[in-house]
XYZ file of C-alpha atoms in Angstrom:
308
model
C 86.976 111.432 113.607
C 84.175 112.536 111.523
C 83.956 116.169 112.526
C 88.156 115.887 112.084
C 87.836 114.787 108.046
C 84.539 115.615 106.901
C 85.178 118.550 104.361
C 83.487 122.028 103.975
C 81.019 123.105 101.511
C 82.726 123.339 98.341
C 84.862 120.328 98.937
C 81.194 118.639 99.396
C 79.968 119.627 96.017
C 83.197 118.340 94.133
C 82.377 114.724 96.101
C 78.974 114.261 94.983
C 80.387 115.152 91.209
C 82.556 112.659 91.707
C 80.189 109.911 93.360
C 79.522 107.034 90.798
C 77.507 103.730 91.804
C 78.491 100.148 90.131
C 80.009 100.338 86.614
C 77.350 98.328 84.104
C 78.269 98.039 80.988
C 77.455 95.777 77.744
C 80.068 95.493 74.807
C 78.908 97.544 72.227
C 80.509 94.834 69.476
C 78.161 92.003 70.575
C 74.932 93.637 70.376
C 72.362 91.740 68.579
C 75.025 89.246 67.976
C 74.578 85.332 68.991
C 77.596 84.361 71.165
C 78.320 80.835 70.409
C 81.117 80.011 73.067
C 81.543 79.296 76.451
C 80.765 82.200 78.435
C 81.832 81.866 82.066
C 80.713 84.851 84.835
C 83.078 85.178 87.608
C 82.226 87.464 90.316
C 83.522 89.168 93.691
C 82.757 87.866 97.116
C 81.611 91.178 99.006
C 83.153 93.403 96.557
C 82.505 96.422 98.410
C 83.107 95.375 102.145
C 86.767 94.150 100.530
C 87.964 97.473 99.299
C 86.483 98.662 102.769
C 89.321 95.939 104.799
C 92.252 96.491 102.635
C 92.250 100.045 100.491
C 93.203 103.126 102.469
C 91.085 106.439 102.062
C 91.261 109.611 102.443
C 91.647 110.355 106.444
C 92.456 113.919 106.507
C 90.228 117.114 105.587
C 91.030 117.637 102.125
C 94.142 120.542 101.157
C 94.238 122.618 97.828
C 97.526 120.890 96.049
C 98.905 122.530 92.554
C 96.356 124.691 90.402
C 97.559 122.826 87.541
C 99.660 120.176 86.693
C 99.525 116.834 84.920
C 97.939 113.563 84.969
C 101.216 111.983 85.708
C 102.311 114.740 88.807
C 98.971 113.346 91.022
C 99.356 109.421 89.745
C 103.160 109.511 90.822
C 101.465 110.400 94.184
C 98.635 108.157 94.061
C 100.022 105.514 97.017
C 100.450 107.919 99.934
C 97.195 110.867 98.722
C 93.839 110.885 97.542
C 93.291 113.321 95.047
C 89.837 115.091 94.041
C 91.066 117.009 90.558
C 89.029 118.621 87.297
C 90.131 116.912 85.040
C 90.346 119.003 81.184
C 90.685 116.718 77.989
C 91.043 117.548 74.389
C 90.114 115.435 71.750
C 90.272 112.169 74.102
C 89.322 109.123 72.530
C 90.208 104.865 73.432
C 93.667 104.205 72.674
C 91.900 100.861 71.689
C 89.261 101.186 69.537
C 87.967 97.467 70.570
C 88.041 98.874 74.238
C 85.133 96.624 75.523
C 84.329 98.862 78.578
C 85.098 102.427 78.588
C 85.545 103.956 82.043
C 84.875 108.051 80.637
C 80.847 108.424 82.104
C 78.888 110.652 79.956
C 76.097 111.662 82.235
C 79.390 112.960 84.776
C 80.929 115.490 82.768
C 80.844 118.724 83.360
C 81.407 120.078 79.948
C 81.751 117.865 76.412
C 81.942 119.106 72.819
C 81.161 116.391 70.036
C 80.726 113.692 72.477
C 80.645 110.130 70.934
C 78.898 107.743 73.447
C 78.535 104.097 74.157
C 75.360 103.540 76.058
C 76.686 106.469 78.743
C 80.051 105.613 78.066
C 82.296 108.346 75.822
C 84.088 106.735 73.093
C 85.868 110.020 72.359
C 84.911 113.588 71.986
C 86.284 116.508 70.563
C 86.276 118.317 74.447
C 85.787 117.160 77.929
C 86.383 118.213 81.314
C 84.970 115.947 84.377
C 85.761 115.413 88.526
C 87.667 112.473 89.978
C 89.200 110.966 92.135
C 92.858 109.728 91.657
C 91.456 105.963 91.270
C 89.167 106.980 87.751
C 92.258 109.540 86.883
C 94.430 106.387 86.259
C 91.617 104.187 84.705
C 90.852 107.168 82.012
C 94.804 107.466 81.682
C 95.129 104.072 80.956
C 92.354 103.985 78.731
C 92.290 107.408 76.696
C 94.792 109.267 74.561
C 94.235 113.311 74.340
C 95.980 116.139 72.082
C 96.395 117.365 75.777
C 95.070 117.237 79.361
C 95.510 118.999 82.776
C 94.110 118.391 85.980
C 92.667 121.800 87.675
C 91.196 122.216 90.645
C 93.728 120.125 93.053
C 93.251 118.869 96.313
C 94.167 116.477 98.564
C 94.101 114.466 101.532
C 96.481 111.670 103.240
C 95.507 107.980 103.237
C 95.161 105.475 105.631
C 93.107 102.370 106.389
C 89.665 103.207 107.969
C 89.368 103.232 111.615
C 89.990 100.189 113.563
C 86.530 100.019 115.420
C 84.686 100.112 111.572
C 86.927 97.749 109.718
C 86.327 94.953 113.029
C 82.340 95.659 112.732
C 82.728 95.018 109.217
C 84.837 91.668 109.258
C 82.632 90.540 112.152
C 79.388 90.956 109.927
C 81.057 89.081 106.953
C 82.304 86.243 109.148
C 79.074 85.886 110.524
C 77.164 86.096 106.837
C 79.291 83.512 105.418
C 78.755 80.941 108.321
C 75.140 81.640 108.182
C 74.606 81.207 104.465
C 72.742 78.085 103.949
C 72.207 77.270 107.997
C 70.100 79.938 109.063
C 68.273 82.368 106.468
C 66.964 84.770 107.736
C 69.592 85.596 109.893
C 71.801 85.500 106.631
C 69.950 88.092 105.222
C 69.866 90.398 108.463
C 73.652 90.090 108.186
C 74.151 90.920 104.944
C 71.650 93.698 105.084
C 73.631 94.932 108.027
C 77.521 94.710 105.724
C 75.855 96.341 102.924
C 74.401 99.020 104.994
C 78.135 99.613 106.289
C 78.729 101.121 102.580
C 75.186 102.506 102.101
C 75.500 104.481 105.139
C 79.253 106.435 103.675
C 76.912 107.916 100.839
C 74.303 109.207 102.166
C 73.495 112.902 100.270
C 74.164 115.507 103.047
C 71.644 117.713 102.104
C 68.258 116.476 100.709
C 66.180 118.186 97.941
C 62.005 118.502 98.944
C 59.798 116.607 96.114
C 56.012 117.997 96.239
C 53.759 115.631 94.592
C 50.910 117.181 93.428
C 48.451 114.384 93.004
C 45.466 115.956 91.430
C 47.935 116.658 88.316
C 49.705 113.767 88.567
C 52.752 115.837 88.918
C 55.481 116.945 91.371
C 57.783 119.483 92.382
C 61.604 119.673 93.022
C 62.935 122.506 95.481
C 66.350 122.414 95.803
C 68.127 122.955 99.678
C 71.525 123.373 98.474
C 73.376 125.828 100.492
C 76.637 126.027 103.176
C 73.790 126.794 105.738
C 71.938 123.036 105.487
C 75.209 121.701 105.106
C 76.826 122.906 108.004
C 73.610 120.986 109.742
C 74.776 118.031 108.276
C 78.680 118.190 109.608
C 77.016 119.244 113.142
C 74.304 116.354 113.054
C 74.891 113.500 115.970
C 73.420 110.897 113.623
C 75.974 111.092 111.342
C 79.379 109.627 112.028
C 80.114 107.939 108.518
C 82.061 110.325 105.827
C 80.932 110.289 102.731
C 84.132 110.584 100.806
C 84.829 107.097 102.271
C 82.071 105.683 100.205
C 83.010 107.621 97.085
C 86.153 105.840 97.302
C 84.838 101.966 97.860
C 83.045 102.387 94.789
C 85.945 103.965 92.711
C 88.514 100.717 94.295
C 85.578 98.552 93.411
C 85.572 100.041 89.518
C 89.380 99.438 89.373
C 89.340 95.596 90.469
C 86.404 94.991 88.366
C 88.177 96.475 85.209
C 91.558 94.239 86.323
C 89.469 90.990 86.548
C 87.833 91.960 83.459
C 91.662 92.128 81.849
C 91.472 88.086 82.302
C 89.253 87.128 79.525
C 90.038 87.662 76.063
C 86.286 88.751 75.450
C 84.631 90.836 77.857
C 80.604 90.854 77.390
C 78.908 92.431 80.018
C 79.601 93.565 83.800
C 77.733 94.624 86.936
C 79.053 96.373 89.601
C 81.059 92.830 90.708
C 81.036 90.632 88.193
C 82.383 89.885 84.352
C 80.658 87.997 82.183
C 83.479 86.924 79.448
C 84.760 83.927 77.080
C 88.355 82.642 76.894
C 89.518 83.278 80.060
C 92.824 82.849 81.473
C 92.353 80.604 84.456
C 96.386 81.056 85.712
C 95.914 84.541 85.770
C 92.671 84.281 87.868
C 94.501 81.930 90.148
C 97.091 84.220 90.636
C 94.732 87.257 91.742
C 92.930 85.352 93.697
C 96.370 84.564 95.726
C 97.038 88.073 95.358
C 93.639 89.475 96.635
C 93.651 86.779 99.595
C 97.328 88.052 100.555
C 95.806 91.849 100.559
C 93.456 90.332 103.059
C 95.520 88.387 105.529
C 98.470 91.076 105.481
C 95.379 93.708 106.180
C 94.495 91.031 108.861
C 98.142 90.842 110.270
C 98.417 94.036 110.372
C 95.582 94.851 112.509
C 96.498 92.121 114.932
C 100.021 93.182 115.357
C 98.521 97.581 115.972
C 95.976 95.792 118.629
């Protein structure tokens, strides 16, 4: 499976520019402000071993698609491809100026005129240009209005769920974390060491830069060991057997459900990775995902059942 999917060289590259870890983020319109009401933090459960059961990812090696075309030409396709794209903006900027979170990462882009930024976050700018995937194409879409935008650079692959033997190992290690909380802890933390590690093991960097530290100057040096020639190492290495576009995508589905439970509360404050901190929330709507997200996970369930 791995040597069937995992992409060349250049494909490589575009990944890593894509890669983004948990979305933090503080609302720039409370800052040194005292919040007086009620503020209630709601959370995932295993954020990231969830999008692992019930999202599908890309399963094939990854195929050029158009050279250009629009935002909307790769969304309309978003349910049956992934899509790695470059994606060109001029003049974006928040459709909502009160926008609590912005999803357009500063430190990402690969070119920016005039950038206004949030704390990392881009607020608007008078040029930008950036990698993604077809998850943080629809989040920025959503989000950001431009004079225009194209999306260069196209490929693509075909979804699916990920392979039976991972998603079992995965559900087996979160059944047996959530019995074990509170009876046994140690062997709650091996556990959940073990389901985290099922993620942390997707993104591991296929090549590795050398770092000389040069004690005696308190100093240290960075050689770089980027080249087709280490990577092709990589792709032929037994040890590896986890793609790493599979973990670019858990965090990217991860991004996406945090930003929809963040939708629930009329004032967003401050998020980690998994969790929104907020005031006035609407508790039918988070009743209603919850029933929605459980559903996700028993028809994933079902369908498993009814393939073995």
């Amino acid at each position: 499976e791995f040597e069937k999917i995992t992409p060349g060289y250049d494909i490589y590259l575009i990944l890593e520019k894509c890669f983004h870890g948990g979305y933090t983020h503080a609302n720039r319109y409370y800052v040194n402000e005292t919040i007086t009401d009620l503020v209630r933090c709601y959370d995932f459960k295993s954020s990231y071993p969830y999008v692992m059961l019930t999202e599908k990812y890309p399963m094939r090696r990854f195929k050029p698609y158009k050279k250009i075309c629009k935002i909307e030409d790769l969304l309309n396709n978003a349910h049956k491809y992934a899509f790695l794209t470059k994606l060109i903006m001029i003049k974006p900027r928040l459709k909502n100026e009160f926008e609590p979170m912005p999803v357009l990462q500063y430190s990402k882009l690969t070119g920016s005129v005039n950038a206004i930024v949030d704390n990392g976050r881009v607020l608007c700018a008078g040029y930008a240009e950036i990698y993604v995937t077809e998850v943080s194409l629809k989040l920025i879409y959503d989000q950001y209005k431009f004079d225009k935008a194209i999306c260069i650079e196209n490929y693509y692959s075909k979804k699916d769920y990920l392979p039976r033997w991972f998603t079992d190992y995965i559900f087996k290690l979160f059944t047996d974390k959530c019995e074990l909380d509170g009876v046994d802890p140690l062997n709650y933390m091996l556990s959940k060491a073990k389901l985290n590690s099922c993620y942390g093991m997707c993104v591991q960097k296929a090549i590795q830069d050398d770092i000389e530290e040069m004690y005696h100057v308190n100093e240290f040096k960075i050689t770089s060991n980027y080249n087709e020639e280490n990577y092709q190492k990589y792709r032929e290495s037994r040890s590896r057997f986890l793609p790493f576009q599979w973990g670019v995508w858990v965090t990217e589905y991860a991004m996406r459900n945090l930003h929809e439970l963040g939708s629930y509360c009329e004032n967003w404050i401050y998020s980690d990775t998994d969790s929104v901190f907020g005031t006035s929330w609407d508790d039918e709507k988070l009743s209603l995902y919850n029933a929605y997200r459980s559903c996700a996970l028993r028809h994933f369930a079902m369908l498993r059942h009814h393939i073995a």
